[in-house]
Amino acid sequence: MSHTDPIRPLTRGIYTCLDNPARASYDCKAGYYERLVSTRWFNRFFWDTSRQDYQAFAADAILRSSGTVLDIGCGGLAQTAHLYRATGNDCILLDRSVEMLKIARARLSGGGRPLPAHIQLLQGDAFQLPFPDNTFDTVCSFGTIHLFDNKQAFVNEALRVLKPGGRYYFYSMTSQRKISRVFMSSLRLIHEFGEVYSVAQTVALFGQPSLQVKSYVIGSTVFIHGQKIK
Ligand SMILES: C[S@@+](CC[C@H](N)C(=O)[O-])C[C@H]1O[C@@H](n2cnc3c(N)ncnc32)[C@H](O)[C@@H]1O
């Protein structure tokens, strides 16, 4: 796929920019994943976090920003659907998995209503975003960095489409606690996760001189946000 591939309708309310919108790894586990991450015990046991921790961070990105928002690897919006429904910002929610996007669509248009006009659901690849440089006022990606081996390429591509002066928000799972380390290393064996990074290694992905960076840790999750310098 090139950055100029046309964006075209795929299925009701969902667009694609992929030459070959074939199955993604999350397609076969979309429903299961979304149920799991919605449970209190999963987040507490494996990451020592709560859904409220994720939602408070996402609220800053989605509600307390202004302009255009891109969410990369948005999934089924388990933590964020209510925030996207509530925001007045124009939002593009991108994911490689059409099954995850269908769950997102159902959450956004509960009761069979049409999708809110300020939301676009787009099937695409996080490593080849179909947007020019400096497009979005806010770029966010929640629970994704740890999935990839080529983490720096992912972060660089996300920040490429962020405008100078724009804000970014990422959170990622890390090796901070032993249970998390064991869980992530086990999932890595079956190619579900990328190389397991510590908090410091994850924050270092944002070490470019063009970025202001802040971060904090809850349990094994590192929350990283900041601004691209004008
Ligand atoms: C762990 S889930 C996180 C979903 C959501 N952001 C959340 O916080 O619940 C990771 C998501 O990234 C998507 N994903 C994985 N690889 C991708 C890629 N190369 N491009 C776009 N999305 C991708 C998966 O389909 C999945 O929906």
mmCIF file of C-alpha atoms and ligand atoms in Angstrom:
data_model
loop_
_atom_site.group_PDB
_atom_site.id
_atom_site.type_symbol
_atom_site.label_atom_id
_atom_site.label_comp_id
_atom_site.label_asym_id
_atom_site.label_seq_id
_atom_site.Cartn_x
_atom_site.Cartn_y
_atom_site.Cartn_z
ATOM 1 C CA MET A 1 0.000 0.000 0.000
ATOM 2 C CA SER A 2 1.220 3.518 -0.712
ATOM 3 C CA HIS A 3 0.171 6.658 1.125
ATOM 4 C CA THR A 4 -1.930 7.646 -1.885
ATOM 5 C CA ASP A 5 -4.145 4.544 -2.047
ATOM 6 C CA PRO A 6 -7.773 5.594 -2.350
ATOM 7 C CA ILE A 7 -10.026 5.326 0.651
ATOM 8 C CA ARG A 8 -13.194 3.455 -0.322
ATOM 9 C CA PRO A 9 -16.237 1.957 1.398
ATOM 10 C CA LEU A 10 -15.772 -1.603 2.671
ATOM 11 C CA THR A 11 -18.955 -2.360 4.565
ATOM 12 C CA ARG A 12 -21.663 -0.245 6.212
ATOM 13 C CA GLY A 13 -19.982 2.754 7.837
ATOM 14 C CA ILE A 14 -16.466 1.293 7.500
ATOM 15 C CA TYR A 15 -13.897 2.352 4.898
ATOM 16 C CA THR A 16 -10.636 0.743 3.835
ATOM 17 C CA CYS A 17 -7.418 1.996 2.334
ATOM 18 C CA LEU A 18 -5.808 -1.426 1.964
ATOM 19 C CA ASP A 19 -5.112 -2.987 -1.430
ATOM 20 C CA ASN A 20 -5.863 -6.325 0.134
ATOM 21 C CA PRO A 21 -8.283 -6.029 3.054
ATOM 22 C CA ALA A 22 -7.695 -9.695 3.929
ATOM 23 C CA ARG A 23 -8.080 -11.030 7.450
ATOM 24 C CA ALA A 24 -6.105 -9.488 10.275
ATOM 25 C CA SER A 25 -4.867 -11.418 13.296
ATOM 26 C CA TYR A 26 -7.424 -9.731 15.574
ATOM 27 C CA ASP A 27 -10.369 -10.700 13.329
ATOM 28 C CA CYS A 28 -10.681 -14.171 14.832
ATOM 29 C CA LYS A 29 -10.393 -13.026 18.462
ATOM 30 C CA ALA A 30 -12.175 -9.664 18.320
ATOM 31 C CA GLY A 31 -15.202 -10.617 20.434
ATOM 32 C CA TYR A 32 -13.123 -12.542 22.974
ATOM 33 C CA TYR A 33 -10.528 -9.758 23.332
ATOM 34 C CA GLU A 34 -13.176 -7.087 23.809
ATOM 35 C CA ARG A 35 -14.941 -9.098 26.544
ATOM 36 C CA LEU A 36 -11.642 -9.793 28.326
ATOM 37 C CA VAL A 37 -10.397 -6.193 28.460
ATOM 38 C CA SER A 38 -13.793 -5.054 29.704
ATOM 39 C CA THR A 39 -13.404 -7.132 32.867
ATOM 40 C CA ARG A 40 -12.104 -5.662 36.101
ATOM 41 C CA TRP A 41 -10.044 -8.747 37.053
ATOM 42 C CA PHE A 42 -8.045 -8.926 33.800
ATOM 43 C CA ASN A 43 -6.726 -5.378 34.056
ATOM 44 C CA ARG A 44 -6.065 -5.685 37.803
ATOM 45 C CA PHE A 45 -4.421 -9.130 37.691
ATOM 46 C CA PHE A 46 -2.130 -8.772 34.672
ATOM 47 C CA TRP A 47 -1.391 -5.023 34.651
ATOM 48 C CA ASP A 48 -2.471 -3.730 38.081
ATOM 49 C CA THR A 49 -4.574 -1.066 36.438
ATOM 50 C CA SER A 50 -8.266 -0.275 36.173
ATOM 51 C CA ARG A 51 -10.449 0.674 33.240
ATOM 52 C CA GLN A 52 -10.798 4.092 34.891
ATOM 53 C CA ASP A 53 -7.019 4.607 34.538
ATOM 54 C CA TYR A 54 -7.271 4.067 30.784
ATOM 55 C CA GLN A 55 -10.424 6.094 30.403
ATOM 56 C CA ALA A 56 -9.070 9.105 32.303
ATOM 57 C CA PHE A 57 -6.019 9.219 30.014
ATOM 58 C CA ALA A 58 -8.092 8.732 26.861
ATOM 59 C CA ALA A 59 -10.478 11.484 27.960
ATOM 60 C CA ASP A 60 -7.618 13.992 27.787
ATOM 61 C CA ALA A 61 -6.865 12.931 24.221
ATOM 62 C CA ILE A 62 -10.425 12.768 22.972
ATOM 63 C CA LEU A 63 -12.467 15.254 25.002
ATOM 64 C CA ARG A 64 -10.051 17.914 26.184
ATOM 65 C CA SER A 65 -8.394 18.371 22.793
ATOM 66 C CA SER A 66 -9.664 20.331 19.818
ATOM 67 C CA GLY A 67 -9.455 19.730 16.081
ATOM 68 C CA THR A 68 -8.891 16.431 14.330
ATOM 69 C CA VAL A 69 -8.112 13.190 16.172
ATOM 70 C CA LEU A 70 -6.542 9.993 14.802
ATOM 71 C CA ASP A 71 -6.743 6.822 16.939
ATOM 72 C CA ILE A 72 -4.411 4.104 15.618
ATOM 73 C CA GLY A 73 -5.368 0.522 16.523
ATOM 74 C CA CYS A 74 -8.651 1.769 17.974
ATOM 75 C CA GLY A 75 -10.022 -1.763 18.341
ATOM 76 C CA GLY A 76 -13.621 -2.149 19.452
ATOM 77 C CA LEU A 77 -13.490 0.970 21.680
ATOM 78 C CA ALA A 78 -13.955 -1.008 24.910
ATOM 79 C CA GLN A 79 -12.599 1.909 26.943
ATOM 80 C CA THR A 80 -13.339 4.801 24.616
ATOM 81 C CA ALA A 81 -16.713 4.501 22.829
ATOM 82 C CA HIS A 82 -18.450 6.851 25.294
ATOM 83 C CA LEU A 83 -15.674 9.418 24.820
ATOM 84 C CA TYR A 84 -15.918 9.318 21.021
ATOM 85 C CA ARG A 85 -19.687 9.667 21.187
ATOM 86 C CA ALA A 86 -19.311 12.706 23.447
ATOM 87 C CA THR A 87 -16.558 14.641 21.670
ATOM 88 C CA GLY A 88 -17.158 17.404 19.152
ATOM 89 C CA ASN A 89 -13.842 16.694 17.401
ATOM 90 C CA ASP A 90 -13.606 15.111 13.958
ATOM 91 C CA CYS A 91 -12.150 11.652 14.588
ATOM 92 C CA ILE A 92 -10.683 8.958 12.371
ATOM 93 C CA LEU A 93 -10.580 5.598 14.127
ATOM 94 C CA LEU A 94 -8.195 3.263 12.313
ATOM 95 C CA ASP A 95 -7.613 -0.435 12.812
ATOM 96 C CA ARG A 96 -6.230 -3.299 10.713
ATOM 97 C CA SER A 97 -9.074 -5.611 11.819
ATOM 98 C CA VAL A 98 -12.481 -5.135 10.268
ATOM 99 C CA GLU A 99 -14.049 -7.325 12.964
ATOM 100 C CA MET A 100 -12.747 -4.932 15.631
ATOM 101 C CA LEU A 101 -14.126 -2.017 13.614
ATOM 102 C CA LYS A 102 -17.529 -3.719 13.466
ATOM 103 C CA ILE A 103 -17.543 -3.917 17.271
ATOM 104 C CA ALA A 104 -16.566 -0.230 17.378
ATOM 105 C CA ARG A 105 -19.416 0.549 14.993
ATOM 106 C CA ALA A 106 -21.917 -1.325 17.160
ATOM 107 C CA ARG A 107 -20.751 0.525 20.279
ATOM 108 C CA LEU A 108 -20.911 3.905 18.562
ATOM 109 C CA SER A 109 -24.295 3.384 16.992
ATOM 110 C CA GLY A 110 -26.003 1.416 19.765
ATOM 111 C CA GLY A 111 -29.637 0.692 19.024
ATOM 112 C CA GLY A 112 -29.083 0.746 15.243
ATOM 113 C CA ARG A 113 -28.632 4.510 14.997
ATOM 114 C CA PRO A 114 -26.322 5.795 12.236
ATOM 115 C CA LEU A 115 -22.698 6.451 13.165
ATOM 116 C CA PRO A 116 -22.138 9.922 14.594
ATOM 117 C CA ALA A 117 -21.216 12.254 11.704
ATOM 118 C CA HIS A 118 -17.927 13.298 13.320
ATOM 119 C CA ILE A 119 -16.588 9.699 13.389
ATOM 120 C CA GLN A 120 -15.016 7.780 10.497
ATOM 121 C CA LEU A 121 -14.035 4.116 10.847
ATOM 122 C CA LEU A 122 -11.107 3.166 8.618
ATOM 123 C CA GLN A 123 -9.390 -0.154 8.015
ATOM 124 C CA GLY A 124 -5.695 0.587 7.564
ATOM 125 C CA ASP A 125 -2.164 -0.318 8.552
ATOM 126 C CA ALA A 126 -0.475 1.534 11.398
ATOM 127 C CA PHE A 127 2.871 1.283 9.595
ATOM 128 C CA GLN A 128 1.622 2.924 6.388
ATOM 129 C CA LEU A 129 -0.925 5.509 7.350
ATOM 130 C CA PRO A 130 -2.802 6.890 4.329
ATOM 131 C CA PHE A 131 -2.318 10.528 5.357
ATOM 132 C CA PRO A 132 0.199 13.234 4.491
ATOM 133 C CA ASP A 133 2.698 14.509 7.053
ATOM 134 C CA ASN A 134 1.371 16.924 9.711
ATOM 135 C CA THR A 135 -2.359 16.147 9.251
ATOM 136 C CA PHE A 136 -3.857 15.707 12.753
ATOM 137 C CA ASP A 137 -4.148 17.919 15.839
ATOM 138 C CA THR A 138 -4.157 14.846 18.101
ATOM 139 C CA VAL A 139 -2.768 11.362 17.495
ATOM 140 C CA CYS A 140 -3.449 8.624 20.004
ATOM 141 C CA SER A 141 -2.912 4.901 20.260
ATOM 142 C CA PHE A 142 -3.912 2.876 23.280
ATOM 143 C CA GLY A 143 -2.544 -0.534 24.192
ATOM 144 C CA THR A 144 -0.647 -1.056 20.957
ATOM 145 C CA ILE A 145 3.121 -0.355 21.164
ATOM 146 C CA HIS A 146 3.829 -3.608 23.014
ATOM 147 C CA LEU A 147 2.251 -5.608 20.166
ATOM 148 C CA PHE A 148 4.978 -4.729 17.705
ATOM 149 C CA ASP A 149 8.612 -5.740 17.268
ATOM 150 C CA ASN A 150 9.358 -2.639 15.198
ATOM 151 C CA LYS A 151 8.112 -0.258 17.880
ATOM 152 C CA GLN A 152 10.190 2.714 16.749
ATOM 153 C CA ALA A 153 8.846 2.481 13.189
ATOM 154 C CA PHE A 154 5.299 2.462 14.579
ATOM 155 C CA VAL A 155 5.866 5.506 16.806
ATOM 156 C CA ASN A 156 7.639 7.400 14.014
ATOM 157 C CA GLU A 157 4.819 6.744 11.545
ATOM 158 C CA ALA A 158 2.190 7.882 14.077
ATOM 159 C CA LEU A 159 4.095 11.074 14.847
ATOM 160 C CA ARG A 160 4.692 11.759 11.144
ATOM 161 C CA VAL A 161 0.996 12.565 10.689
ATOM 162 C CA LEU A 162 0.829 14.788 13.818
ATOM 163 C CA LYS A 163 0.883 18.542 13.158
ATOM 164 C CA PRO A 164 3.631 20.630 14.755
ATOM 165 C CA GLY A 165 2.030 21.901 17.963
ATOM 166 C CA GLY A 166 -0.243 18.853 18.035
ATOM 167 C CA ARG A 167 -0.589 16.494 20.989
ATOM 168 C CA TYR A 168 0.017 12.752 21.207
ATOM 169 C CA TYR A 169 -1.193 10.143 23.697
ATOM 170 C CA PHE A 170 0.002 6.536 23.888
ATOM 171 C CA TYR A 171 -0.123 3.877 26.512
ATOM 172 C CA SER A 172 1.622 0.551 26.446
ATOM 173 C CA MET A 173 2.085 -2.512 28.590
ATOM 174 C CA THR A 174 5.602 -3.044 29.962
ATOM 175 C CA SER A 175 7.674 -5.513 31.959
ATOM 176 C CA GLN A 176 7.316 -3.416 35.148
ATOM 177 C CA ARG A 177 5.763 -6.221 37.226
ATOM 178 C CA LYS A 178 6.764 -9.877 37.238
ATOM 179 C CA ILE A 179 3.292 -11.206 36.395
ATOM 180 C CA SER A 180 3.129 -8.839 33.409
ATOM 181 C CA ARG A 181 6.604 -9.870 32.284
ATOM 182 C CA VAL A 182 5.680 -13.556 32.390
ATOM 183 C CA PHE A 183 2.340 -12.986 30.658
ATOM 184 C CA MET A 184 3.896 -10.873 27.891
ATOM 185 C CA SER A 185 6.797 -13.271 27.358
ATOM 186 C CA SER A 186 4.347 -16.182 27.047
ATOM 187 C CA LEU A 187 2.241 -14.334 24.495
ATOM 188 C CA ARG A 188 5.388 -13.399 22.628
ATOM 189 C CA LEU A 189 6.110 -17.105 22.120
ATOM 190 C CA ILE A 190 2.889 -17.374 20.112
ATOM 191 C CA HIS A 191 3.588 -14.100 18.250
ATOM 192 C CA GLU A 192 0.840 -12.157 20.029
ATOM 193 C CA PHE A 193 3.218 -9.555 21.485
ATOM 194 C CA GLY A 194 6.414 -7.928 20.285
ATOM 195 C CA GLU A 195 9.685 -7.745 22.202
ATOM 196 C CA VAL A 196 8.910 -7.045 25.856
ATOM 197 C CA TYR A 197 10.050 -3.532 26.801
ATOM 198 C CA SER A 198 10.580 -1.882 30.168
ATOM 199 C CA VAL A 199 9.065 1.500 31.020
ATOM 200 C CA ALA A 200 12.372 3.255 30.227
ATOM 201 C CA GLN A 201 12.715 1.516 26.857
ATOM 202 C CA THR A 202 9.151 2.460 25.924
ATOM 203 C CA VAL A 203 9.536 6.117 26.909
ATOM 204 C CA ALA A 204 12.832 6.252 24.963
ATOM 205 C CA LEU A 205 10.858 5.640 21.754
ATOM 206 C CA PHE A 206 9.744 9.281 22.118
ATOM 207 C CA GLY A 207 13.263 10.657 22.487
ATOM 208 C CA GLN A 208 13.291 12.798 19.343
ATOM 209 C CA PRO A 209 14.348 16.431 19.892
ATOM 210 C CA SER A 210 11.114 17.578 18.178
ATOM 211 C CA LEU A 211 8.967 16.170 20.999
ATOM 212 C CA GLN A 212 8.007 17.293 24.487
ATOM 213 C CA VAL A 213 7.421 14.157 26.538
ATOM 214 C CA LYS A 214 5.676 13.433 29.818
ATOM 215 C CA SER A 215 4.967 10.014 31.242
ATOM 216 C CA TYR A 216 3.649 8.230 34.280
ATOM 217 C CA VAL A 217 3.263 4.609 35.299
ATOM 218 C CA ILE A 218 0.332 2.779 36.833
ATOM 219 C CA GLY A 219 0.992 -0.890 37.537
ATOM 220 C CA SER A 220 2.741 -2.180 34.394
ATOM 221 C CA THR A 221 1.226 0.355 32.039
ATOM 222 C CA VAL A 222 3.178 3.412 30.942
ATOM 223 C CA PHE A 223 1.170 6.440 29.840
ATOM 224 C CA ILE A 224 3.103 8.737 27.498
ATOM 225 C CA HIS A 225 1.882 12.061 26.173
ATOM 226 C CA GLY A 226 3.237 15.322 24.936
ATOM 227 C CA GLN A 227 3.458 17.784 22.121
ATOM 228 C CA LYS A 228 5.282 18.009 18.809
ATOM 229 C CA ILE A 229 7.260 21.220 18.978
ATOM 230 C CA LYS A 230 6.241 23.864 16.402
HETATM 231 C C1 LIG B 1 -4.591 -4.620 22.121
HETATM 232 S S1 LIG B 1 -5.755 -4.029 20.959
HETATM 233 C C2 LIG B 1 -6.076 -2.385 21.580
HETATM 234 C C3 LIG B 1 -7.396 -1.867 21.123
HETATM 235 C C4 LIG B 1 -7.818 -0.515 21.707
HETATM 236 N N1 LIG B 1 -6.892 0.536 21.336
HETATM 237 C C5 LIG B 1 -7.973 -0.597 23.203
HETATM 238 O O1 LIG B 1 -7.309 0.142 23.917
HETATM 239 O O2 LIG B 1 -8.799 -1.406 23.663
HETATM 240 C C6 LIG B 1 -4.722 -3.689 19.570
HETATM 241 C C7 LIG B 1 -5.452 -3.272 18.323
HETATM 242 O O3 LIG B 1 -4.461 -2.917 17.334
HETATM 243 C C8 LIG B 1 -4.880 -3.414 16.086
HETATM 244 N N2 LIG B 1 -3.705 -3.589 15.223
HETATM 245 C C9 LIG B 1 -2.731 -4.535 15.328
HETATM 246 N N3 LIG B 1 -1.818 -4.361 14.355
HETATM 247 C C10 LIG B 1 -2.217 -3.293 13.617
HETATM 248 C C11 LIG B 1 -1.697 -2.622 12.485
HETATM 249 N N4 LIG B 1 -0.554 -3.030 11.892
HETATM 250 N N5 LIG B 1 -2.363 -1.572 11.988
HETATM 251 C C12 LIG B 1 -3.523 -1.139 12.579
HETATM 252 N N6 LIG B 1 -4.071 -1.733 13.654
HETATM 253 C C13 LIG B 1 -3.428 -2.797 14.178
HETATM 254 C C14 LIG B 1 -5.580 -4.719 16.403
HETATM 255 O O4 LIG B 1 -6.436 -5.118 15.352
HETATM 256 C C15 LIG B 1 -6.306 -4.358 17.696
HETATM 257 O O5 LIG B 1 -7.594 -3.859 17.452
#
